[in-house]
XYZ file of C-alpha atoms in Angstrom:
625
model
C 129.572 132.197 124.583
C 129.200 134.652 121.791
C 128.439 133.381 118.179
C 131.908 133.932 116.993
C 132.716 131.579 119.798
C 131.064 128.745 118.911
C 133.399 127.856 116.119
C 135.450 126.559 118.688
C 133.142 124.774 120.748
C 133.924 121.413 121.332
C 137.414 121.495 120.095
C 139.514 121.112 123.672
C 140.644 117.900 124.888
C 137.224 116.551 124.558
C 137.510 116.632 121.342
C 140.188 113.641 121.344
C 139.106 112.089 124.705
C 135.605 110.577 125.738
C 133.878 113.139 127.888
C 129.911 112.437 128.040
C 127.819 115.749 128.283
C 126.035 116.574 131.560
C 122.655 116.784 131.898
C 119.786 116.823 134.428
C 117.794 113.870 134.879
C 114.067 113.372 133.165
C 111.453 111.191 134.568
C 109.306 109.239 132.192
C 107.254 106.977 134.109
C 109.590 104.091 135.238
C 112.462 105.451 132.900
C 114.711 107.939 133.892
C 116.520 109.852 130.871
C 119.631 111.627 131.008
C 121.894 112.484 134.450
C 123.747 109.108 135.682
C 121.285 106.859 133.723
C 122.188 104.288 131.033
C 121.147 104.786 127.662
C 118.170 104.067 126.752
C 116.844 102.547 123.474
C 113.120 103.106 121.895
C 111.538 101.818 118.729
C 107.611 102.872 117.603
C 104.558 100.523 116.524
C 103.358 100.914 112.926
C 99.860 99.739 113.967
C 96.902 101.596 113.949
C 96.532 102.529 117.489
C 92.675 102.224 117.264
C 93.526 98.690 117.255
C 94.273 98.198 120.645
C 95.602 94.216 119.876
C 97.999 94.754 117.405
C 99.393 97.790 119.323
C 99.420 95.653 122.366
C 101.544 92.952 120.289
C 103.581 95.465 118.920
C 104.207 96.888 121.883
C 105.086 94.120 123.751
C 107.850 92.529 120.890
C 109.482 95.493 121.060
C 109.727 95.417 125.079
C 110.581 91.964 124.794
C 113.418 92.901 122.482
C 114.731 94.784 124.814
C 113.058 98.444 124.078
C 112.718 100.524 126.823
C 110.407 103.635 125.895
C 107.317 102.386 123.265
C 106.365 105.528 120.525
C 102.629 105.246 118.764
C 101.432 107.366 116.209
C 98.610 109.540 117.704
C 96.524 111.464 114.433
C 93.648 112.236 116.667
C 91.474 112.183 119.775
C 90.067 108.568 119.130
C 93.719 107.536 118.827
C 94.794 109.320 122.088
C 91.410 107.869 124.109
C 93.308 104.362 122.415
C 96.304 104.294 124.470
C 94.119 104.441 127.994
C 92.750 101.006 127.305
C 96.379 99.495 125.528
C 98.244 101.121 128.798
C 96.087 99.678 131.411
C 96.612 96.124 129.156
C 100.521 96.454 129.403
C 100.535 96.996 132.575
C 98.385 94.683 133.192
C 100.482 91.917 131.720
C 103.625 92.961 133.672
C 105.299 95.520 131.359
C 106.206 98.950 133.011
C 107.744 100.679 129.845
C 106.699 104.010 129.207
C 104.120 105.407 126.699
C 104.959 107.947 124.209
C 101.996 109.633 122.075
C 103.348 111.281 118.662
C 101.544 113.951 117.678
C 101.473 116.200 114.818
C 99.247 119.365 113.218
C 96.578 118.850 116.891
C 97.835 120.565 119.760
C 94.599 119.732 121.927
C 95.754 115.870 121.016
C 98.245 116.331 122.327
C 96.630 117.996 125.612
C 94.979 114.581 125.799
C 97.543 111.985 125.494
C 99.238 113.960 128.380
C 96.786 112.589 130.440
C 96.749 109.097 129.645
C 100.419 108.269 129.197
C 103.932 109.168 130.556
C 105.048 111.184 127.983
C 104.059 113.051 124.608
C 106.254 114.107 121.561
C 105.516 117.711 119.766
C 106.506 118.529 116.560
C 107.102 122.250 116.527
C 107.507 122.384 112.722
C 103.298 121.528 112.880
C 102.500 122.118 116.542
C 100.769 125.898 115.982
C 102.410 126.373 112.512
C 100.457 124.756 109.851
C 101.751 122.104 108.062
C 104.560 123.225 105.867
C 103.621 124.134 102.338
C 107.242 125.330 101.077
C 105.791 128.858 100.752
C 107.731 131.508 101.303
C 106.448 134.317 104.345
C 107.168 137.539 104.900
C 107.106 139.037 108.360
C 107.916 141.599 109.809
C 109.739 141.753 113.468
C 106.911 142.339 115.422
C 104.510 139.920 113.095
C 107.079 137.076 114.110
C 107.344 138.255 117.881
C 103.189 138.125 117.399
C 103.707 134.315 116.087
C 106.161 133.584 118.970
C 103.644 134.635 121.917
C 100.795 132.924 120.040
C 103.526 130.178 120.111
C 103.807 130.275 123.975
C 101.006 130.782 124.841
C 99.469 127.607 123.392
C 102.500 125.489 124.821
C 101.846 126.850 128.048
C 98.313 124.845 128.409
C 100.231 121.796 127.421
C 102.621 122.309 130.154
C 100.158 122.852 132.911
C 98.162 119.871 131.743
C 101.995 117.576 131.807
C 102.827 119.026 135.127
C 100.092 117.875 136.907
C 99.672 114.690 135.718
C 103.683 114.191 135.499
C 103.872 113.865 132.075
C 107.079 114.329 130.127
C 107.521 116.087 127.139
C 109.661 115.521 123.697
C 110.665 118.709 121.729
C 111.196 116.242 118.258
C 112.264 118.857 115.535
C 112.593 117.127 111.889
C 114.236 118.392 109.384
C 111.291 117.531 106.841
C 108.922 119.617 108.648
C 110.017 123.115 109.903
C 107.604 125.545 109.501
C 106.792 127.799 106.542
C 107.719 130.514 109.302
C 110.826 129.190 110.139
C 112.317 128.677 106.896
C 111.695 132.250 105.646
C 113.274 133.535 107.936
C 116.068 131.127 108.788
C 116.243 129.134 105.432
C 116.894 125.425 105.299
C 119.418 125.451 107.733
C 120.915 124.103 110.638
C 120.315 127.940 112.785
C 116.641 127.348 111.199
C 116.618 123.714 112.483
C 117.901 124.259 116.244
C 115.520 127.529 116.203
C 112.617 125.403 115.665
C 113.707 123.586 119.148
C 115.029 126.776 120.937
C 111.915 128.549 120.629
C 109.860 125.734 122.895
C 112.839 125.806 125.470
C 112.782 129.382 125.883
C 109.272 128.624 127.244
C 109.956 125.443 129.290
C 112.725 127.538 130.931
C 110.433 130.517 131.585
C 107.751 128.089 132.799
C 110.491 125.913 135.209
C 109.162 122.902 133.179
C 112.566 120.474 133.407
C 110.543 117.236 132.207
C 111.699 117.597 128.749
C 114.023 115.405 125.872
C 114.700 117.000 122.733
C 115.709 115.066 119.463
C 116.037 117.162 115.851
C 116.620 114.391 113.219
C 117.368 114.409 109.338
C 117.739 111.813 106.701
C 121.254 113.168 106.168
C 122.940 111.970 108.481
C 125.525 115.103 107.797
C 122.646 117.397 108.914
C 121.902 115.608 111.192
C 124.859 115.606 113.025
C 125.774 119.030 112.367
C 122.293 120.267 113.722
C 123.099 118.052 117.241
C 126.553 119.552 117.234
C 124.597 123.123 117.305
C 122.210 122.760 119.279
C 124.181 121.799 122.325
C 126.507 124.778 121.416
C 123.464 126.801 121.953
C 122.239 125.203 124.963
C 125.179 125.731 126.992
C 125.266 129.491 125.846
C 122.153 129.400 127.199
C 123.120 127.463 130.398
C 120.856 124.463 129.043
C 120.977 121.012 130.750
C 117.674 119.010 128.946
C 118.825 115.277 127.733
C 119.340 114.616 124.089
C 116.991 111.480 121.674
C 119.309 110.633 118.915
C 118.461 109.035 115.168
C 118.688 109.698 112.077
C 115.090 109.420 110.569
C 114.066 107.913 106.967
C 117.143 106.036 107.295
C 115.595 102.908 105.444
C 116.296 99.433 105.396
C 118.702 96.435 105.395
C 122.262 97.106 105.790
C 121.812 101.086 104.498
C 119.723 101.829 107.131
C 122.247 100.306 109.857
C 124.836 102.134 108.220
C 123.240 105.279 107.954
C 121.603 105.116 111.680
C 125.421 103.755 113.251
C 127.045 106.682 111.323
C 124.680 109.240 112.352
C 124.174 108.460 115.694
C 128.175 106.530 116.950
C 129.296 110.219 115.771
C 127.403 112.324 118.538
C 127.677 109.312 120.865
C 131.108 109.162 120.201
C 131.563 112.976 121.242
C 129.316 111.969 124.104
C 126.331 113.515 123.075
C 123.133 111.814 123.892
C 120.830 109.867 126.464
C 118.285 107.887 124.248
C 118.389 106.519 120.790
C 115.963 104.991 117.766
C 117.264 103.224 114.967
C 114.639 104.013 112.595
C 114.705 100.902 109.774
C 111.727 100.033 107.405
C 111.358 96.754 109.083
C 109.467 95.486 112.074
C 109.809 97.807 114.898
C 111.426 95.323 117.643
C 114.090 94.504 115.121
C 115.651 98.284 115.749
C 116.098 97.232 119.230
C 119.389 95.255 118.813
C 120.898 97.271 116.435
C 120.379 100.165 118.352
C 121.929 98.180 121.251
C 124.841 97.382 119.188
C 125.546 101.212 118.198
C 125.155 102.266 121.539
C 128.120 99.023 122.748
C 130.458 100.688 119.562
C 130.224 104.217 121.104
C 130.475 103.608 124.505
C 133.437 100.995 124.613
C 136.225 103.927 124.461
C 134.870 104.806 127.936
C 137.469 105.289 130.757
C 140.139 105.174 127.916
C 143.701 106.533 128.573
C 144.266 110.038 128.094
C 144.475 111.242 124.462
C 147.366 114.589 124.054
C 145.512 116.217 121.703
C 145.843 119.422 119.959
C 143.351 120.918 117.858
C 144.094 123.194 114.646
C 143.041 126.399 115.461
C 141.314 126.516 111.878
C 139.100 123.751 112.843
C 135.680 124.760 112.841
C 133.539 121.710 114.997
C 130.388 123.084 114.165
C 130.962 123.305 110.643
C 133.541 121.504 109.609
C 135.534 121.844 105.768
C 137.883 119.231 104.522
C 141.247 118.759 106.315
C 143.618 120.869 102.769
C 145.464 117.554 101.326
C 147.985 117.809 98.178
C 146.315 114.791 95.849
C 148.401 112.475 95.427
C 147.045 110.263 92.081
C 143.083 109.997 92.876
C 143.625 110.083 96.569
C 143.293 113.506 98.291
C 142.954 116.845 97.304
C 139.386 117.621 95.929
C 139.145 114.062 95.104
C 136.437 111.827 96.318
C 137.553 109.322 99.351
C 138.885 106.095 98.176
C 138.470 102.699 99.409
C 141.592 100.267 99.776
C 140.818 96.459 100.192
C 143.210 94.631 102.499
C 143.497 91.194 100.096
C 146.352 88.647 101.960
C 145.472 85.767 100.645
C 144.926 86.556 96.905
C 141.052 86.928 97.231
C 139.875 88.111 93.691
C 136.142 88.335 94.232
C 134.915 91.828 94.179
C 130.887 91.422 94.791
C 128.750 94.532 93.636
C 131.718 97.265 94.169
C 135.729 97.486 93.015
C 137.822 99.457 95.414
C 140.274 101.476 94.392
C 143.244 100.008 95.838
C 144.399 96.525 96.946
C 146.468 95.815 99.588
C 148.313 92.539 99.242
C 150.946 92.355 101.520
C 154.003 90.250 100.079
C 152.243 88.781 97.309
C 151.271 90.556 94.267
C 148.439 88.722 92.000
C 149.764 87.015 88.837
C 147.100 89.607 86.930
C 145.981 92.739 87.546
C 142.948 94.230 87.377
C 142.956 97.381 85.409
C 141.791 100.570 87.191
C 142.918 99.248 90.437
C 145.808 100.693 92.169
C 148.153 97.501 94.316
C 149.518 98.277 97.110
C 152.316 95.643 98.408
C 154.840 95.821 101.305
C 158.727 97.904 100.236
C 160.577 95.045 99.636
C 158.210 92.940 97.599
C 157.986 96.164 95.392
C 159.217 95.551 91.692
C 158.605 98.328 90.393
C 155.345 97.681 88.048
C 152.978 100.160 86.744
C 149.752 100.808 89.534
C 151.558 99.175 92.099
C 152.687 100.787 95.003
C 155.478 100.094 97.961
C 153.975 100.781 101.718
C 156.550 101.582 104.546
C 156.486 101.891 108.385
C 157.778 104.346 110.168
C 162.026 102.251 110.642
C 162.206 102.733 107.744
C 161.909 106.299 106.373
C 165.293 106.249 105.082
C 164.827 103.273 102.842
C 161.322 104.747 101.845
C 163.405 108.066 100.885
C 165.954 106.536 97.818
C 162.569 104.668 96.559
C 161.635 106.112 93.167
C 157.485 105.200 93.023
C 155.470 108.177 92.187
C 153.247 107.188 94.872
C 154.472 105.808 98.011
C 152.229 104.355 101.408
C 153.274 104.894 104.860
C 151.691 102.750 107.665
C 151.930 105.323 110.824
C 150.072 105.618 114.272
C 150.011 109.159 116.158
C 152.729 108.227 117.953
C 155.076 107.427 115.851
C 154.283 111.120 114.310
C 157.005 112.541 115.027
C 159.743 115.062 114.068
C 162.004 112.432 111.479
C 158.183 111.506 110.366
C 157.346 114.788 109.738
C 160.313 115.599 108.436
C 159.827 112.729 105.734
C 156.391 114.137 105.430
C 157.494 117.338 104.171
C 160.181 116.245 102.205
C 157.908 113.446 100.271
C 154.592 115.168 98.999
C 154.173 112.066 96.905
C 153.769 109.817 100.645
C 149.686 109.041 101.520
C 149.273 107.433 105.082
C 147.648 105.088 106.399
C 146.584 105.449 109.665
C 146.069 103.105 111.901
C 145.569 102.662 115.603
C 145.225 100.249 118.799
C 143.849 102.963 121.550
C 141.041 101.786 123.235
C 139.521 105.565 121.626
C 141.067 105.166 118.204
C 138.846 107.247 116.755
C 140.056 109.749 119.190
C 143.572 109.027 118.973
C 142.720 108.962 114.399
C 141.376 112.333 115.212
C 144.423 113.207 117.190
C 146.861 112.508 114.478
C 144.902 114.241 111.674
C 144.871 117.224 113.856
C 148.604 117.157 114.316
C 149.193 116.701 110.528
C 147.312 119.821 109.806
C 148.779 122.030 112.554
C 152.261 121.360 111.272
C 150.556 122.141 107.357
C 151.533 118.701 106.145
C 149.356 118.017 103.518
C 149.796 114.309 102.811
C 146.426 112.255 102.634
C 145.532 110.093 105.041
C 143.468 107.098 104.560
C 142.507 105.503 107.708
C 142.736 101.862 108.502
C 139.853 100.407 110.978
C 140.916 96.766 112.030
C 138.745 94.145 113.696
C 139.273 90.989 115.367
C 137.357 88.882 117.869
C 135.310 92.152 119.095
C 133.075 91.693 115.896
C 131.522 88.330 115.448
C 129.072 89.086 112.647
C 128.567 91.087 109.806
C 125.886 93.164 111.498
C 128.606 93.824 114.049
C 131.063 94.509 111.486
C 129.092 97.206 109.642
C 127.626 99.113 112.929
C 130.789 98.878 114.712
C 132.790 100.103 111.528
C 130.320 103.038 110.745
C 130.473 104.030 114.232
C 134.614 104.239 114.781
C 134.575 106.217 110.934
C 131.713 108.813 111.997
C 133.463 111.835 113.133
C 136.657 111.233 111.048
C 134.088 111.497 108.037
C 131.744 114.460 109.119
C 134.953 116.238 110.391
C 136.542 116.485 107.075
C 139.340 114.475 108.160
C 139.148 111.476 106.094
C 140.777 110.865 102.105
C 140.319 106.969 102.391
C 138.887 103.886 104.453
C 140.741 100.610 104.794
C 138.684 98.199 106.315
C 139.327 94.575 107.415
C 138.100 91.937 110.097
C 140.271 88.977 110.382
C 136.960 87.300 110.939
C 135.481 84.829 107.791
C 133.444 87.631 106.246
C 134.051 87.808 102.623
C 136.719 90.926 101.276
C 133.729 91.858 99.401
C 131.703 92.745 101.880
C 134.507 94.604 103.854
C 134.598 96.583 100.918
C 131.034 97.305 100.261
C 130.440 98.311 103.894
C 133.536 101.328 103.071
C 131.536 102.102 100.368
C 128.280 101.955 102.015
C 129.305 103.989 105.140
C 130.902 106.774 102.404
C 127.526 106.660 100.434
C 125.691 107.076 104.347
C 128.249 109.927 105.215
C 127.284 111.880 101.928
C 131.229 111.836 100.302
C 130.941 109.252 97.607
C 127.909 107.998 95.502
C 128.180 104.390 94.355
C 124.339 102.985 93.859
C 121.035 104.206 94.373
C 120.168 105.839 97.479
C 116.923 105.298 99.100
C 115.124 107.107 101.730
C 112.479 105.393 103.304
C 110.431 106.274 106.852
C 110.386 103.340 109.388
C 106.454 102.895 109.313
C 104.049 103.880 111.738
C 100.083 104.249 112.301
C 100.049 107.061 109.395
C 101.526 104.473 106.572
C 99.171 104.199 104.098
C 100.732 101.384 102.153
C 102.643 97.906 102.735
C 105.549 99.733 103.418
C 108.440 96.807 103.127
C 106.865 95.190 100.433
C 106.741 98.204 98.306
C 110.072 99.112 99.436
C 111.600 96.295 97.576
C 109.699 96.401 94.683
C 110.943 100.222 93.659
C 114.325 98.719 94.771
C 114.064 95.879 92.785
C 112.513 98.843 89.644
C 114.971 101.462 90.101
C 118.387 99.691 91.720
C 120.333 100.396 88.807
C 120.282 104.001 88.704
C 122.864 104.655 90.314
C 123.352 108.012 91.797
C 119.762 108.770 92.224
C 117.704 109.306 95.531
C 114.695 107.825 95.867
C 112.346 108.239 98.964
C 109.420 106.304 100.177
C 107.190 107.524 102.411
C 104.541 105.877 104.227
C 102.719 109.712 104.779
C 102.813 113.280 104.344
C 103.594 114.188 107.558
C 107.653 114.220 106.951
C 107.579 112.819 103.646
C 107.743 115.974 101.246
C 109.881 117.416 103.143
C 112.808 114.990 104.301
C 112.876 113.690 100.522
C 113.263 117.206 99.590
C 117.059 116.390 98.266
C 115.771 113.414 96.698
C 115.458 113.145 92.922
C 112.092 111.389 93.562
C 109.450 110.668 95.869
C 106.671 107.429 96.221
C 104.877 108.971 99.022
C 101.332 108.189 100.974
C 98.208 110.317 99.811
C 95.295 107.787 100.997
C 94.855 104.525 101.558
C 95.656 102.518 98.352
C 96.947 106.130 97.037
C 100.388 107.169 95.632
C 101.319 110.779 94.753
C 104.634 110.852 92.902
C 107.316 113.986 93.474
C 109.988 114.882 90.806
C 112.614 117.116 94.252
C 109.781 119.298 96.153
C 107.088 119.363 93.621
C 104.510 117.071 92.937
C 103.761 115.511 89.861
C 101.186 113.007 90.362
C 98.295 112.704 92.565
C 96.372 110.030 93.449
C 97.346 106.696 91.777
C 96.724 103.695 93.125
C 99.102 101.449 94.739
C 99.196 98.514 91.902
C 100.151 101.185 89.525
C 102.509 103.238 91.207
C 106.441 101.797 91.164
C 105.502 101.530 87.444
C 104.712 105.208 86.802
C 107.435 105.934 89.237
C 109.709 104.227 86.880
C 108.160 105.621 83.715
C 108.695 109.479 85.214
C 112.242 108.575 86.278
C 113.200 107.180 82.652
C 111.067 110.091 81.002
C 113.048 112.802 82.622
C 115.985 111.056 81.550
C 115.161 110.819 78.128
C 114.836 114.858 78.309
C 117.662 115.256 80.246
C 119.484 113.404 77.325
């Protein structure tokens, strides 16, 4: 498969229908990854892991929880000799969960973990590249083939060293910390990003050394996904089998990280892409367990589904996707930012910390009417007052023809798409659908329709409508299992609104704060403060949650900015990079402060930091002003 082939990767039948990638099978200890196995979760201490009692706690709560691969930070040798003594504990006590060592800027750590423990993670941004300085190189072709055998022929010893002990490997690439090397010549990019990875393949391949997982994570989770998307474009050109560890890193806390994490990840699971997943929240580490758990139950339920007669549209470009061409039709569509309608049946007025943009009421308008909000209210209720709207279904187009609203709302599911739809579709520019679905793949069957819209070049909006009943019992639920069925409608360009609504008792408000929260996760539509924070680990080098929410509880109403916290240096600078700011680990008890990719402040200590951090974000303000 040729370059100019891979634009259509992906975009078959599988592309509507649930068709889980093959791969060959790793061995990591008593785990098996990939092949016919079941998916399997992970979470990683933030202990030191000189402390062999608080790792061994650690450890063990996030077994407990369910976990079934453990990650510890591993700086250097003393913390590598650490994990002999924790593993011989844990299994000791009964607990046969694999080891992973992390292990960044010290290959010849790494060498020793991979006799200890089952498997080791490799960051290849760090592993013989220094760590990245966001200097540009110069080199010429045969300087860089020069870096690529020094390359191989330090991963080499590392491979010898994991094949006879029988010690797995992980390829993690992060989008914070490519190389120096790699972004000259490949740029920030997604080719620079799968690179990174491809480079240590090409040398497990040549070396027959099959024990390996490979995860490349982001913050964004629109990079992120993208990045996945190309990579296993790549690895089938390349005839490629290895497994595939999913999250979406520095995703934060509270119900933005779940959102974030469910969006990210539900979108390649959805596609059935991957074999083992983190949920990386700024919380304790055993809490990622269940949400992680709770993705993977989202993605997986369209399994065995019915058959899904898709077509793509042959300007559809998986791998980098552009929005679906729309006509706007008032602020929906078009170049316009997605909106978010409220489904309101009762007369709920309470609208929490956001407004949507429409409210659907069904039969009964409210005696007053919120100004800037568009009402949305079922044909023959309509009267006819300004910013409200009539919706139709699909009996009765002819009716919906002789109606005079500027804007009218069509309830439609794929299968009632056709010809006298479309037909009424062409003829009525002014018509925005809603789509909606009850396919036990909606999101397949969602993708279907848009699909079929744009084939035919009918460019009426569609907002989708996600509804949940007595498959969501919580709010958690509600918010994982909604980010996950909206993923790939979102990073596919498909989407101009979200209508979500649980007939469950959560409040309307929080329906509509999760749209806008899984919009704000899915990089489309900026509604508060966006904060990037790492999960923790042995590196941290401050009370992570703690001063989490006190520069959330500092800078929460500036909305619009990104903030990110990092516990270290290791991915901070560099997966903050799109931030506006950065709080970020120098030392312990030490804060440097970044304004984007430069820093501004070194060296202040802890007590004083979320105020200076404040004081540089209202400065620049001021100038800005």
């Amino acid at each position: 498969m040729t370059t100019s082939h891979r634009r259509y990767f992906h975009c078959g039948p599988e592309l509507f229908n649930y068709t889980p990638r093959r791969t060959h099978e790793v061995r990591v200890g008593s785990r098996h990854i990939g092949g016919d196995n079941p998916l399997r979760l992970q979470s990683m201490t933030t202990t030191d892991t000189n402390d062999v009692e608080a790792s061994f706690r650690q450890a063990t709560a996030i077994m407990d929880a369910g976990g079934d691969i453990v990650r510890l930070t591993t700086q250097g040798r003393k913390e590598a000799e650490a994990l002999r003594p924790l593993h011989e504990r844990l299994r000791a006590a009964g607990y046969d969960q694999p080891l992973v060592a992390d292990v960044h800027f010290n290959p010849d750590v790494a060498d020793i973990a991979a006799g200890i423990i089952e498997k080791v993670r490799i960051n290849p941004g760090n592993y013989v590249d220094p760590a990245r300085t966001f200097k540009s190189l110069e080199y010429t072709d045969e300087e860089y083939a020069e870096e690529l055998v020094r390359l191989e022929t330090r991963f080499k010893r590392l491979l010898a060293i994991c094949r006879e002990h029988g010690t797995a490997i992980r390829i993690g690439v992060n989008h914070g910390s490519l190389s120096d090397r790699i972004m000259s010549r490949y740029g920030d990019t997604p080719a620079g990003i799968v690179e990174s990875c491809m480079e240590f393949l090409r040398v497990c391949v040549k070396e027959d050394f099959k024990d390996v997982v490979i995860s490349i994570k982001a913050s964004n989770t629109r990079v992120m996904v993208l990045t996945m998307r190309l990579l296993v474009a790549v690895m089938k050109e390349e005839g490629m089998t290895f497994p595939l560890h999913l999250g979406v890193t520095e995703a934060g806390e509270g119900e933005d990280g779940r959102l974030k994490s469910a969006a990210g990840i539900g979108a390649l699971l959805c596609d059935g892409i991957g074999n083992t997943i983190r949920v990386s929240l700024s919380e304790a580490p055993e809490a990622e367990i269940p949400v992680a758990w709770k993705v993977g139950k989202a993605a997986f339920s369209r399994a065995g589904h019915g058959m899904i007669p898709g077509h793509a549209c042959p300007t559809f470009n998986y791998l980098d996707p552009e929005r679906r061409p729309t006509t706007a039709v008032r602020n929906i569509g078009g170049d316009n930012v997605p909106v978010v309608v409220s489904t309101r049946l009762k007369g709920e007025t309470d609208f929490g910390k956001t407004r949507p943009d429409y409210i659907y009421c069904g039969t009964h308008l409210p005696k007053e009417l919120e100004d800037g909000i568009g009402y949305i209210v079922d044909a023959p209720a309509w009267e006819g007052k300004a910013n409200t709207y009539p919706v139709f279904r699909p009996e009765d187009l002819l009716f919906a023809g002789m109606n005079t609203s500027p804007v009218k709302f069509l309830f439609l599911t794929y299968l009632q798409l056709g010809e006298e739809a479309k037909a009424f579709l062409r003829q009525h520019p002014e018509t925005v659908i809603i789509a909606q679905s009850n396919h036990a793949n909606r999101q397949g069957e969602l993708r279907a329709m848009a699909h079929e819209l744009w084939r035919e070049d009918l460019k009426n909006p569609v907002i989708f409508f996600q509804h949940f009943e007595h498959t969501v019992a919580q709010r958690e639920d509600f918010q994982v299992q909604s980010a996950v069925e909206m993923s790939n409608l979102l990073f596919d360009g498909l989407t101009d609104g979200i209508m979500l609504y649980s007939t469950l008792d959560l409040p309307v408000a929080t329906q509509d704060e999760t749209a806008f929260g899984i919009l704000q996760a899915t990089r489309l539509r900026t509604t508060k403060t966006e904060y990037i924070s790492c999960p923790g680990c042995g590196r941290t080098l401050f009370e992570l949650q703690e001063t989490i929410a006190r520069v959330k509880a500092a800078t929460g109403h500036l909305k619009g900015l990104k903030i990110g916290v990092m516990g270290c240096i290791v991915n901070g600078p560099g997966e903050m990079a799109d931030a506006d700011y950065g709080y970020v680990g120098a030392g312990r008890g030490k804060v440097s402060l970044y304004k984007g990719k430069v820093c501004v402040e070194k060296n202040i200590p802890t007590d004083q930091a979320v105020e200076k951090l404040l004081a540089l974000i209202e400065q620049e303000r001021k100038t800005e002003c």
